[in-house]
mmCIF file of C-alpha atoms in Angstrom:
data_model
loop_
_atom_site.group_PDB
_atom_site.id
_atom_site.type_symbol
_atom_site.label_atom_id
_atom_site.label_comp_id
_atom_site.label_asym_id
_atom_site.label_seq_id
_atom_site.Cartn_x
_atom_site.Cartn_y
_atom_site.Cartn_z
ATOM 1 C CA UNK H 6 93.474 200.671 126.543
ATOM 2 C CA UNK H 7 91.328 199.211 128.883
ATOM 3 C CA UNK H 8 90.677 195.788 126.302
ATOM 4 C CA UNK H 9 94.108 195.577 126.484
ATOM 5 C CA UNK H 10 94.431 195.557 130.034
ATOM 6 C CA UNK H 11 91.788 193.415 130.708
ATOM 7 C CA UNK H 12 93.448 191.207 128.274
ATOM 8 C CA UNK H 13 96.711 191.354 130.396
ATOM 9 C CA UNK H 14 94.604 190.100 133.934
ATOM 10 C CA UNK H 15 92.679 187.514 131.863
ATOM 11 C CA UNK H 16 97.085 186.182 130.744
ATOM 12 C CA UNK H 17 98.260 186.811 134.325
ATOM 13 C CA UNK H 18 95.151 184.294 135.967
ATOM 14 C CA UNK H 19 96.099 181.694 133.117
ATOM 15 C CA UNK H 20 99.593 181.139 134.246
ATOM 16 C CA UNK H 21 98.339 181.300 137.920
ATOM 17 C CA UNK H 22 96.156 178.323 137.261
ATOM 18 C CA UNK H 23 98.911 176.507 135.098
ATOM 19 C CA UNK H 24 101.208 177.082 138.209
ATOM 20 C CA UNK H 25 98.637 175.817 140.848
ATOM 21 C CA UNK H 26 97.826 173.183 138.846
ATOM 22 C CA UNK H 27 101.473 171.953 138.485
ATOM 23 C CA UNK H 28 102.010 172.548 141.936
ATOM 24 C CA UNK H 29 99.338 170.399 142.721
ATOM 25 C CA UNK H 30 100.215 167.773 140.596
ATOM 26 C CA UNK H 31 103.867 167.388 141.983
ATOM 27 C CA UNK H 32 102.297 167.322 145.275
ATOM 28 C CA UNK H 33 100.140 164.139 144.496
ATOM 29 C CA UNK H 34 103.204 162.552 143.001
ATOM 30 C CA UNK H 35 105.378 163.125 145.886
ATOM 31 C CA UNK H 36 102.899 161.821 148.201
ATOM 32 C CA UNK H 37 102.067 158.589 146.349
ATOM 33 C CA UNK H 38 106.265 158.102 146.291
ATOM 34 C CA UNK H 39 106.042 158.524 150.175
ATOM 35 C CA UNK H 40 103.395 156.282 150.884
ATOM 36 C CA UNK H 41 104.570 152.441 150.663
ATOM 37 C CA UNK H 42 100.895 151.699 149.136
ATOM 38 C CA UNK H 43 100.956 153.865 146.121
ATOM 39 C CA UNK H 44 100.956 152.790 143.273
ATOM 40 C CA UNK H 45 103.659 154.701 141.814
ATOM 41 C CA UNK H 46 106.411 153.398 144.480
ATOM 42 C CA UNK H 47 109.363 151.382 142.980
ATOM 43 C CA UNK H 48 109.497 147.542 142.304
ATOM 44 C CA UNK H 49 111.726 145.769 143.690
ATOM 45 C CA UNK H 50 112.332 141.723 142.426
ATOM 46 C CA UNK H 51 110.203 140.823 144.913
ATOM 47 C CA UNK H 52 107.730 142.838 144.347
ATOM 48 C CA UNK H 53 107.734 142.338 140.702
ATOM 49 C CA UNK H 54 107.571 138.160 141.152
ATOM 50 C CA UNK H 55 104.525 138.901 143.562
ATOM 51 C CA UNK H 56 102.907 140.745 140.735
ATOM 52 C CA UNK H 57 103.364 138.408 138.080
ATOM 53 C CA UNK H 58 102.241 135.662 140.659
ATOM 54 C CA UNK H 59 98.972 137.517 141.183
ATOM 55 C CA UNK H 60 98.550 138.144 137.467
ATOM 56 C CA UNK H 61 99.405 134.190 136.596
ATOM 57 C CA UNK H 62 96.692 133.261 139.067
ATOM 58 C CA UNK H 63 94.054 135.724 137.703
ATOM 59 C CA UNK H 64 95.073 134.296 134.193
ATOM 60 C CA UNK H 65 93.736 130.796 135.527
ATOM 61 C CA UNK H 66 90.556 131.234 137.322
ATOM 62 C CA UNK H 67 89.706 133.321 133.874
ATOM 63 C CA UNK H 68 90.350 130.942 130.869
ATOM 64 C CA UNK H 69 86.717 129.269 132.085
ATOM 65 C CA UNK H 70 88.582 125.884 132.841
ATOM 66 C CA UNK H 71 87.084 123.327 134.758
ATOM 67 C CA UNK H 72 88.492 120.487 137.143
ATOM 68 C CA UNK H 73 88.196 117.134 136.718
ATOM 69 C CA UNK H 74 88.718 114.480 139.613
ATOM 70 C CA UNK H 75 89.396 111.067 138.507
ATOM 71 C CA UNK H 76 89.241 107.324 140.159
ATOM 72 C CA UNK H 77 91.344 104.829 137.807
ATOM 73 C CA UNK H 78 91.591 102.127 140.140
ATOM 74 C CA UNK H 79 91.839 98.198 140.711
ATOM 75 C CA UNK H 80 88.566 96.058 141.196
ATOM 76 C CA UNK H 81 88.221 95.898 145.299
ATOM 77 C CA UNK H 82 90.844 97.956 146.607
ATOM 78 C CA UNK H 83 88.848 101.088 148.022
ATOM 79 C CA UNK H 84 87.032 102.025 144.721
ATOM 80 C CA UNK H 85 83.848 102.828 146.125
ATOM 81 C CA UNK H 86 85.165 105.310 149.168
ATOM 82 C CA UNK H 87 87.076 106.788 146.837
ATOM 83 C CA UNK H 88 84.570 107.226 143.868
ATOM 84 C CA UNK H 89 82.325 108.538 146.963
ATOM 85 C CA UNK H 90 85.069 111.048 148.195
ATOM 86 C CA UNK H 91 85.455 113.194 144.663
ATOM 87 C CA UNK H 92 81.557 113.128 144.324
ATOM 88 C CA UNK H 93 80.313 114.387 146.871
ATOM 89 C CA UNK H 94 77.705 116.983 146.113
ATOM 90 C CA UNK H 95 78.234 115.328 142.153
ATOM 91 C CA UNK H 96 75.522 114.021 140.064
ATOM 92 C CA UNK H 97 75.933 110.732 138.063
ATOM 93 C CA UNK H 98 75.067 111.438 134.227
ATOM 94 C CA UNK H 99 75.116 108.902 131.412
ATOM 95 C CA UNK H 100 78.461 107.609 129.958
ATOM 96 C CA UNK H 101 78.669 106.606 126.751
ATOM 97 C CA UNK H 102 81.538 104.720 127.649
ATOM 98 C CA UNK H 103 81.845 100.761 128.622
ATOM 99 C CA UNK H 104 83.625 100.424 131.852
ATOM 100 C CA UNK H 105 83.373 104.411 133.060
ATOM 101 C CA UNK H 106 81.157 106.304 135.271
ATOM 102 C CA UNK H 107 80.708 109.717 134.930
ATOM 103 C CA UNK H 108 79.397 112.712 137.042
ATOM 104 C CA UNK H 109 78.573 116.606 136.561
ATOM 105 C CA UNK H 110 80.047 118.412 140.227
ATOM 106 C CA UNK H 111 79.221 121.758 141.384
ATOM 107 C CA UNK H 112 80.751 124.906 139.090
ATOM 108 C CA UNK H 113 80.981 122.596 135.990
ATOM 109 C CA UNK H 114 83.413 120.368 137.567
ATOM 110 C CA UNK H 115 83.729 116.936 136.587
ATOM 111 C CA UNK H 116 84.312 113.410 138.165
ATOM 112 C CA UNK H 117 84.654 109.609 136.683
ATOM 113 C CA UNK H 118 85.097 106.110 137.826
ATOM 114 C CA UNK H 119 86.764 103.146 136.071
ATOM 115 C CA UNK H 120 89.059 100.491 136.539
ATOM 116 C CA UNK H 121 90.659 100.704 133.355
ATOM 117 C CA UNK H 122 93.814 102.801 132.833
ATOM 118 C CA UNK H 123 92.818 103.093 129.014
ATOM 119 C CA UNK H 124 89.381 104.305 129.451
ATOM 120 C CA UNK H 125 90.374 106.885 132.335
ATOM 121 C CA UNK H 126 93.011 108.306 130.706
ATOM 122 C CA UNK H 127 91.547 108.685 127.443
ATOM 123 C CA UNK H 128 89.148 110.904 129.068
ATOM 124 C CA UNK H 129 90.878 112.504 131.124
ATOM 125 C CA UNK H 130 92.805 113.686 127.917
ATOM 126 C CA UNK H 131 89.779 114.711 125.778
ATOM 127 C CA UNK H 132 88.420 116.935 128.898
ATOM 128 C CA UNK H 133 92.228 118.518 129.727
ATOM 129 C CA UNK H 134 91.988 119.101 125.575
ATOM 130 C CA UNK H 135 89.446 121.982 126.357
ATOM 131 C CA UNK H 136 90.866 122.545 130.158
ATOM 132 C CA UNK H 137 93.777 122.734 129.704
ATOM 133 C CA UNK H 138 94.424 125.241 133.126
ATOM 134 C CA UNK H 139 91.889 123.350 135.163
ATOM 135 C CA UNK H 140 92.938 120.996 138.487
ATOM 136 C CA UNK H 141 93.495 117.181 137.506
ATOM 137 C CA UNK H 142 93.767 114.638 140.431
ATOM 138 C CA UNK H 143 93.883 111.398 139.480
ATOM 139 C CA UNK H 144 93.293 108.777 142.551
ATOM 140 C CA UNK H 145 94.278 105.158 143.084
ATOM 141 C CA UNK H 146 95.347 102.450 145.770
ATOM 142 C CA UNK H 147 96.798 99.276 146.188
ATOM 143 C CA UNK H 148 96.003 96.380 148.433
ATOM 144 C CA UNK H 149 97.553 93.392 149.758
ATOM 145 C CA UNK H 150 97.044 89.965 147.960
ATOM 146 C CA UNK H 151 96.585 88.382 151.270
ATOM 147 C CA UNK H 152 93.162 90.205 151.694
ATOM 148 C CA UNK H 153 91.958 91.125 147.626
ATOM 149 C CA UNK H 154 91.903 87.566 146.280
ATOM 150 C CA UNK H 155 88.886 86.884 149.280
ATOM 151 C CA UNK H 156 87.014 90.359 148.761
ATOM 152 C CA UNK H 157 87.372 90.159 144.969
ATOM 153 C CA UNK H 158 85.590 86.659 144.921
ATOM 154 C CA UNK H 159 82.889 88.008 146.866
ATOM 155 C CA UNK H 160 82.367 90.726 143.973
ATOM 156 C CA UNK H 161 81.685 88.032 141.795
ATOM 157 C CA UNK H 162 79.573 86.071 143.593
ATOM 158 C CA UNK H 163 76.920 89.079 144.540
ATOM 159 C CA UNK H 164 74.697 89.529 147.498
ATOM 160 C CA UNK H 165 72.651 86.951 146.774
ATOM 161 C CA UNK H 166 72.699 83.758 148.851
ATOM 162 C CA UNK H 167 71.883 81.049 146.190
ATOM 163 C CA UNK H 168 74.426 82.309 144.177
ATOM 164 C CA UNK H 169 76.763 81.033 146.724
ATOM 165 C CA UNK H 170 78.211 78.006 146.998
ATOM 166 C CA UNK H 171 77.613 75.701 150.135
ATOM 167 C CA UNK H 172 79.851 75.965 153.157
ATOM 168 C CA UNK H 173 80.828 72.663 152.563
ATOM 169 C CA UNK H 174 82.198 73.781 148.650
ATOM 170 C CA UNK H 175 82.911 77.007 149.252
ATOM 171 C CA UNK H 176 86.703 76.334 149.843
ATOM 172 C CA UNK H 177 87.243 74.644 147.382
ATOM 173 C CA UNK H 178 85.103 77.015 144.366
ATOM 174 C CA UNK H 179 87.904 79.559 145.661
ATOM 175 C CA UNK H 180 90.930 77.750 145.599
ATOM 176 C CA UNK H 181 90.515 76.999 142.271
ATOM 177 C CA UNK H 182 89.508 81.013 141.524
ATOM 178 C CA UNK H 183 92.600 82.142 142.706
ATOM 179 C CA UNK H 184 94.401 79.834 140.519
ATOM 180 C CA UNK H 185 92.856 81.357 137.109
ATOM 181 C CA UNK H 186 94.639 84.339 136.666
ATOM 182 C CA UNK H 187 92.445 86.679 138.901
ATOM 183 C CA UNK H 188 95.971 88.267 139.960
ATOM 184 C CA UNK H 189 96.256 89.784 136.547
ATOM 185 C CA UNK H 190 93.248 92.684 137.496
ATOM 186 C CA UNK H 191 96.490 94.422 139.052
ATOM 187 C CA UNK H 192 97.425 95.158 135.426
ATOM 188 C CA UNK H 193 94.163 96.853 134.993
ATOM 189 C CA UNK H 194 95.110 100.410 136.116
ATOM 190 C CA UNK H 195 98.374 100.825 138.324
ATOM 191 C CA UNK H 196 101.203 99.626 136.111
ATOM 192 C CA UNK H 197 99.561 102.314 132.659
ATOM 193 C CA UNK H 198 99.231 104.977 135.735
ATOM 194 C CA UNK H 199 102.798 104.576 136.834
ATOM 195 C CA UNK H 200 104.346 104.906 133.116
ATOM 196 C CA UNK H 201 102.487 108.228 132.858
ATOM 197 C CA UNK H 202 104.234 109.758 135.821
ATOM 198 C CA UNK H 203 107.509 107.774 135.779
ATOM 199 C CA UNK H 204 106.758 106.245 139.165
ATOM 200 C CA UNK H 205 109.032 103.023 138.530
ATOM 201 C CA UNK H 206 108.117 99.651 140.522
ATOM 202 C CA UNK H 207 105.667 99.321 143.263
ATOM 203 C CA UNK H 208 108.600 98.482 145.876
ATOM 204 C CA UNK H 209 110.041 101.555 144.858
ATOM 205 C CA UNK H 210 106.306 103.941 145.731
ATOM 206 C CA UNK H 211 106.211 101.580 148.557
ATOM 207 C CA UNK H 212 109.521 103.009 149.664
ATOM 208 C CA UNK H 213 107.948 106.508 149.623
ATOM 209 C CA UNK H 214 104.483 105.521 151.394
ATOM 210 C CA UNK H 215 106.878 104.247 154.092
ATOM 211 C CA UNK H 216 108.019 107.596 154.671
ATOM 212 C CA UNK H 217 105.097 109.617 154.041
ATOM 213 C CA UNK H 218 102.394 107.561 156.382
ATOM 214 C CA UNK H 219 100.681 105.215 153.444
ATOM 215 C CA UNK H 220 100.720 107.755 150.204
ATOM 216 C CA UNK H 221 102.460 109.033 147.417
ATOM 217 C CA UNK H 222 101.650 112.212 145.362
ATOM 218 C CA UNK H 223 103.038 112.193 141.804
ATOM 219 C CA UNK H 224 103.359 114.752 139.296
ATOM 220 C CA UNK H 225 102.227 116.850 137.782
ATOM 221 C CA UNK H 226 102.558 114.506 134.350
ATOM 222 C CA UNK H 227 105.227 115.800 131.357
ATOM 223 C CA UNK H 228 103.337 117.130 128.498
ATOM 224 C CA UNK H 229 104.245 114.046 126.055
ATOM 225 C CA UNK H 230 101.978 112.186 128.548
ATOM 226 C CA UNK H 231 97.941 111.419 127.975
ATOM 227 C CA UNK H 232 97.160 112.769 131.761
ATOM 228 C CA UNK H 233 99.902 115.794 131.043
ATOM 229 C CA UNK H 234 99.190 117.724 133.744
ATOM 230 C CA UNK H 235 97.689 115.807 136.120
ATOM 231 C CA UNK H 236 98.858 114.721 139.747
ATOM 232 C CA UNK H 237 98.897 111.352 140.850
ATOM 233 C CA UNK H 238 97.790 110.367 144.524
ATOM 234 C CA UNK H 239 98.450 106.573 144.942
ATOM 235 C CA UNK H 240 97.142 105.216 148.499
ATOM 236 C CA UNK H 241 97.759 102.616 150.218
ATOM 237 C CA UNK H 242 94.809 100.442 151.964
ATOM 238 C CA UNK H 243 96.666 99.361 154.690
ATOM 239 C CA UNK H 244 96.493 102.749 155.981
ATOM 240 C CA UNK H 245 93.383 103.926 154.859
ATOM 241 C CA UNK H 246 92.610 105.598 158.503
ATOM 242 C CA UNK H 247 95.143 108.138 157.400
ATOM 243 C CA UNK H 248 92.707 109.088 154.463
ATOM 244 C CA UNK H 249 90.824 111.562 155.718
ATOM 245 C CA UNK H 250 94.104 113.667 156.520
ATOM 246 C CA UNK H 251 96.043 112.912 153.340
ATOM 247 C CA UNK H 252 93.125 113.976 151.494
ATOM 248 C CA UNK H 253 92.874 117.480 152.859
ATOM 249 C CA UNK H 254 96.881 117.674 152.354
ATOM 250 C CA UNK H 255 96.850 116.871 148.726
ATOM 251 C CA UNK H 256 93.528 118.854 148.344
ATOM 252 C CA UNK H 257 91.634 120.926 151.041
ATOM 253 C CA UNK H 258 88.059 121.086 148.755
ATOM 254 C CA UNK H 259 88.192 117.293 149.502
ATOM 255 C CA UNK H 260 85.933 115.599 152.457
ATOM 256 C CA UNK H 261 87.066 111.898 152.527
ATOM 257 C CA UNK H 262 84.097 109.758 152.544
ATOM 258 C CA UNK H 263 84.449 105.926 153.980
ATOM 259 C CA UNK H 264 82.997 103.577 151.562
ATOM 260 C CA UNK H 265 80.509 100.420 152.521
ATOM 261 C CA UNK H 266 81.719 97.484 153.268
ATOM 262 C CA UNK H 267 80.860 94.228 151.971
ATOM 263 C CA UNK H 268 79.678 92.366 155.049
ATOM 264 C CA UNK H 269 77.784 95.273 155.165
ATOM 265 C CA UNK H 270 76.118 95.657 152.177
ATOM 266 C CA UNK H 271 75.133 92.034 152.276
ATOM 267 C CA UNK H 272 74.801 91.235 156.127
ATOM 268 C CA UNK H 273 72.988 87.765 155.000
ATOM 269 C CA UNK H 274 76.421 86.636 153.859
ATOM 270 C CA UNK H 275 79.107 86.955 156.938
ATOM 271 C CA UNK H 276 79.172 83.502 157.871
ATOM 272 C CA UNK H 277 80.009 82.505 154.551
ATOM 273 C CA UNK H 278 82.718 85.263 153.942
ATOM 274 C CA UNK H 279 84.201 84.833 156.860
ATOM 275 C CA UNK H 280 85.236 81.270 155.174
ATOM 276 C CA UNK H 281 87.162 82.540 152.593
ATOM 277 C CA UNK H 282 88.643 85.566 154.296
ATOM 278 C CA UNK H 283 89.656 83.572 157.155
ATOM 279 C CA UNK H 284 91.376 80.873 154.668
ATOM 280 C CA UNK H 285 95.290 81.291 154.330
ATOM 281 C CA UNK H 286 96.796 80.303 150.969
ATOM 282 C CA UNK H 287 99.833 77.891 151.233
ATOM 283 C CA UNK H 288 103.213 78.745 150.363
ATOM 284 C CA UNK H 289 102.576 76.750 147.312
ATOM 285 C CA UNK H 290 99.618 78.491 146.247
ATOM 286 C CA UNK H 291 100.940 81.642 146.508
ATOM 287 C CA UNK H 292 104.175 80.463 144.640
ATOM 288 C CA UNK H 293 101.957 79.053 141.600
ATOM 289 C CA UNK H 294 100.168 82.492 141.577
ATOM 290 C CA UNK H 295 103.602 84.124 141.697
ATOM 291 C CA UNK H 296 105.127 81.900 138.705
ATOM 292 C CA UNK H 297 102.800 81.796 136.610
ATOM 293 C CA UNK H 298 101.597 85.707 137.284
ATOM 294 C CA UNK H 299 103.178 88.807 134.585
ATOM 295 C CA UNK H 300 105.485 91.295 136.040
ATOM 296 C CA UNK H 301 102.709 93.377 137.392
ATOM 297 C CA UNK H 302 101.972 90.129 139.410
ATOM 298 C CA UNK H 303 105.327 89.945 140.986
ATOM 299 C CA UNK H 304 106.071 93.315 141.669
ATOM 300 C CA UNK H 305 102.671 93.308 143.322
ATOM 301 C CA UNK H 306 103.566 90.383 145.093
ATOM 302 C CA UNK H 307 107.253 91.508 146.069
ATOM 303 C CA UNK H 308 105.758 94.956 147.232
ATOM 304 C CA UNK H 309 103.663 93.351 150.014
ATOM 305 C CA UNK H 310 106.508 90.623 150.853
ATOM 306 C CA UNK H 311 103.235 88.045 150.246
ATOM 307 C CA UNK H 312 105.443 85.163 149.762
ATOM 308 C CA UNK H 313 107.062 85.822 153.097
ATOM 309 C CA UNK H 314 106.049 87.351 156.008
ATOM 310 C CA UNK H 315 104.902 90.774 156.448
ATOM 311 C CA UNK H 316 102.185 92.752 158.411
ATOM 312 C CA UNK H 317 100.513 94.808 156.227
ATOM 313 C CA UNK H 318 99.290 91.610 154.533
ATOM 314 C CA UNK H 319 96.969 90.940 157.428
ATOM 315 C CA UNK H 320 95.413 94.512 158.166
ATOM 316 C CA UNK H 321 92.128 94.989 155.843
ATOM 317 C CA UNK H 322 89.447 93.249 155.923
ATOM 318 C CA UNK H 323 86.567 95.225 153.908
#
C-alpha cells in the first residue's frame, strides 16, 4: 500500500511539471508574438524583401570574389590620373601581357592599365571568369582634338631635349604628324568599350555628360558581353575638376588622384611645348584629318564641334 501510494505522488508531480512546463512554453511564445523584435512575429512583403536583400548581400561578400578596377583608355587623355586613382595603396606586379599594366590592391583586389580595348577586356573577362560576384568598374575619357593632337606629340617625342626638334622646325615636324593618321588612336579603346554597353555615338554620351556635369555611368554590361557585368564610367576632360566628386558618386572607396602634367614632368621643355600647343590647325587641316579619318574619327570630331566652333575645344591644356 504504501509503494503504491508513493507511486501515485511520484504520477501526480509528473503531470505538474508537464503542465508548468507547457505553461511556460506558451508564455515565451506569446511574448516573442508581442514583441515587434522576435523572431517569431509575422512577415509581411516588406519584411520578407528586406530579408532576402540581407541574405543576397551575405551571399556576395561570401563566394570569396574579388574586385577588379580597370583603365582602358586613349593615349593622352587623363590615363595617368586615372591609372593613379584605382591604385592607390596597389602594387604594380609583372604582366605577361604587351600593352597592359597590372597591379595586386589591398584584400586581393585587382587593378590594370592599357590603352587597348582588346587587351583590357580580355582580362577583365578571364578575372570576372573566377569573380564572377566581385565589383567591375571600368574607366575611360575623352578629350578634345583641339588639345590631344599637341599633348600626344609630346608623348612621342620624350623628355629629352635633343630629341626635339629646333624651334625653328618644330612647326612644321607637327604639321606633318597630325596629317599621318595619329587621329585613328581614338579607335584604340572608346568605340570596342561603347559596343559592350550599347552606348551608341559619342554625340549621343555627350548628350548625357551635358546633363550630368562631364560623365556618364554605363551598365552594368548584358551577359553575352566580354565585360558582362561591369559598369562603365566614361569622363570627360573638359571637366576633369568635377573628378574628384563624380568619383565618390560612382564609387565612395575611390580617392581621385590628379595625375602629372607634362610641362611638369619635363620642366626643360615649356618653351618648346608651348609652340605646338599654342598652334591652331586651319580649317583645312582639320577638314583633311576629318576626310580622310574612319568613323571613330568623325564622330570624335562631330562630338567636340572641332570643325566649328565650340568651347570645350579650348579648355585643357595638360
Amino acid at each position: 500500500a504504501t509503494v503504491h501510494l508513493l507511486e501515485m505522488d511520484m504520477q501526480k508531480k509528473v503531470k505538474l511539471y508537464y503542465f508548468i512546463a507547457i505553461g511556460l512554453t506558451i508564455l515565451v511564445i506569446d511574448q516573442f508574438s508581442a514583441n515587434g523584435d522576435g523572431y517569431g512575429r509575422y512577415l509581411n512583403s516588406e519584411d520578407k524583401q528586406s530579408v532576402e536583400e540581407r541574405i543576397n548581400d551575405e551571399e556576395v561578400s561570401n563566394t570569396g570574389s574579388k574586385d577588379i578596377y580597370a583603365v582602358i583608355n586613349t593615349p593622352k587623355m587623363g590615363t595617368g590620373g586615372l591609372t593613379g586613382t584605382i591604385t592607390v595603396g596597389c602594387g604594380s606586379t609583372e604582366s605577361n601581357v604587351r600593352q597592359m599594366a597590372t597591379f595586386d590592391c589591398p584584400h586581393g583586389h585587382k587593378a590594370i592599365r592599357t590603352h587597348s580595348f582588346d587587351v583590357g577586356s580580355k582580362a577583365v573577362e578571364e578575372h570576372r571568369k573566377d569573380n564572377p560576384a566581385g565589383k567591375c568598374l571600368i574607366v575611360t575619357a575623352i578629350r578634345s582634338p583641339a588639345t590631344w593632337f599637341a599633348s600626344f606629340f609630346a608623348e612621342t617625342l620624350g623628355c629629352n631635349l635633343e630629341d626635339w626638334p629646333s624651334e625653328e622646325a618644330l612647326l612644321m615636324k607637327f604639321r606633318a604628324f597630325i596629317q599621318n593618321s595619329s587621329a585613328i588612336q581614338i579607335s584604340r579603346a572608346i568605340p570596342g568599350l561603347l559596343n559592350e554597353f550599347g552606348g551608341c555615338s559619342l554625340q549621343e554620351q555627350f548628350e548625357i555628360m551635358d546633363a550630368h556635369g562631364g560623365y556618364s555611368l554605363l551598365g552594368p554590361a548584358p551577359p553575352q558581353s566580354s565585360v558582362a557585368g561591369c559598369k562603365l564610367l566614361f569622363l570627360r576632360m573638359e571637366q576633369s575638376d568635377h573628378w574628384p566628386a563624380i568619383f565618390k558618386k560612382v564609387d565612395q572607396t575611390i580617392d581621385f588622384t590628379k595625375g602629372v602634367a607634362k610641362t611638369e614632368l619635363c620642366p626643360n621643355l615649356k618653351e618648346r611645348m608651348k609652340i605646338i600647343k599654342d598652334y591652331k590647325l586651319t580649317i583645312a587641316e582639320k577638314n583633311r584629318i576629318y576626310e580622310i579619318g574612319n568613323k571613330d574619327v568623325k564622330d570624335w570630331f562631330d562630338a567636340y564641334g572641332y570643325t566649328t566652333q565650340n568651347l570645350l575645344n579650348d579648355q585643357v591644356i595638360a
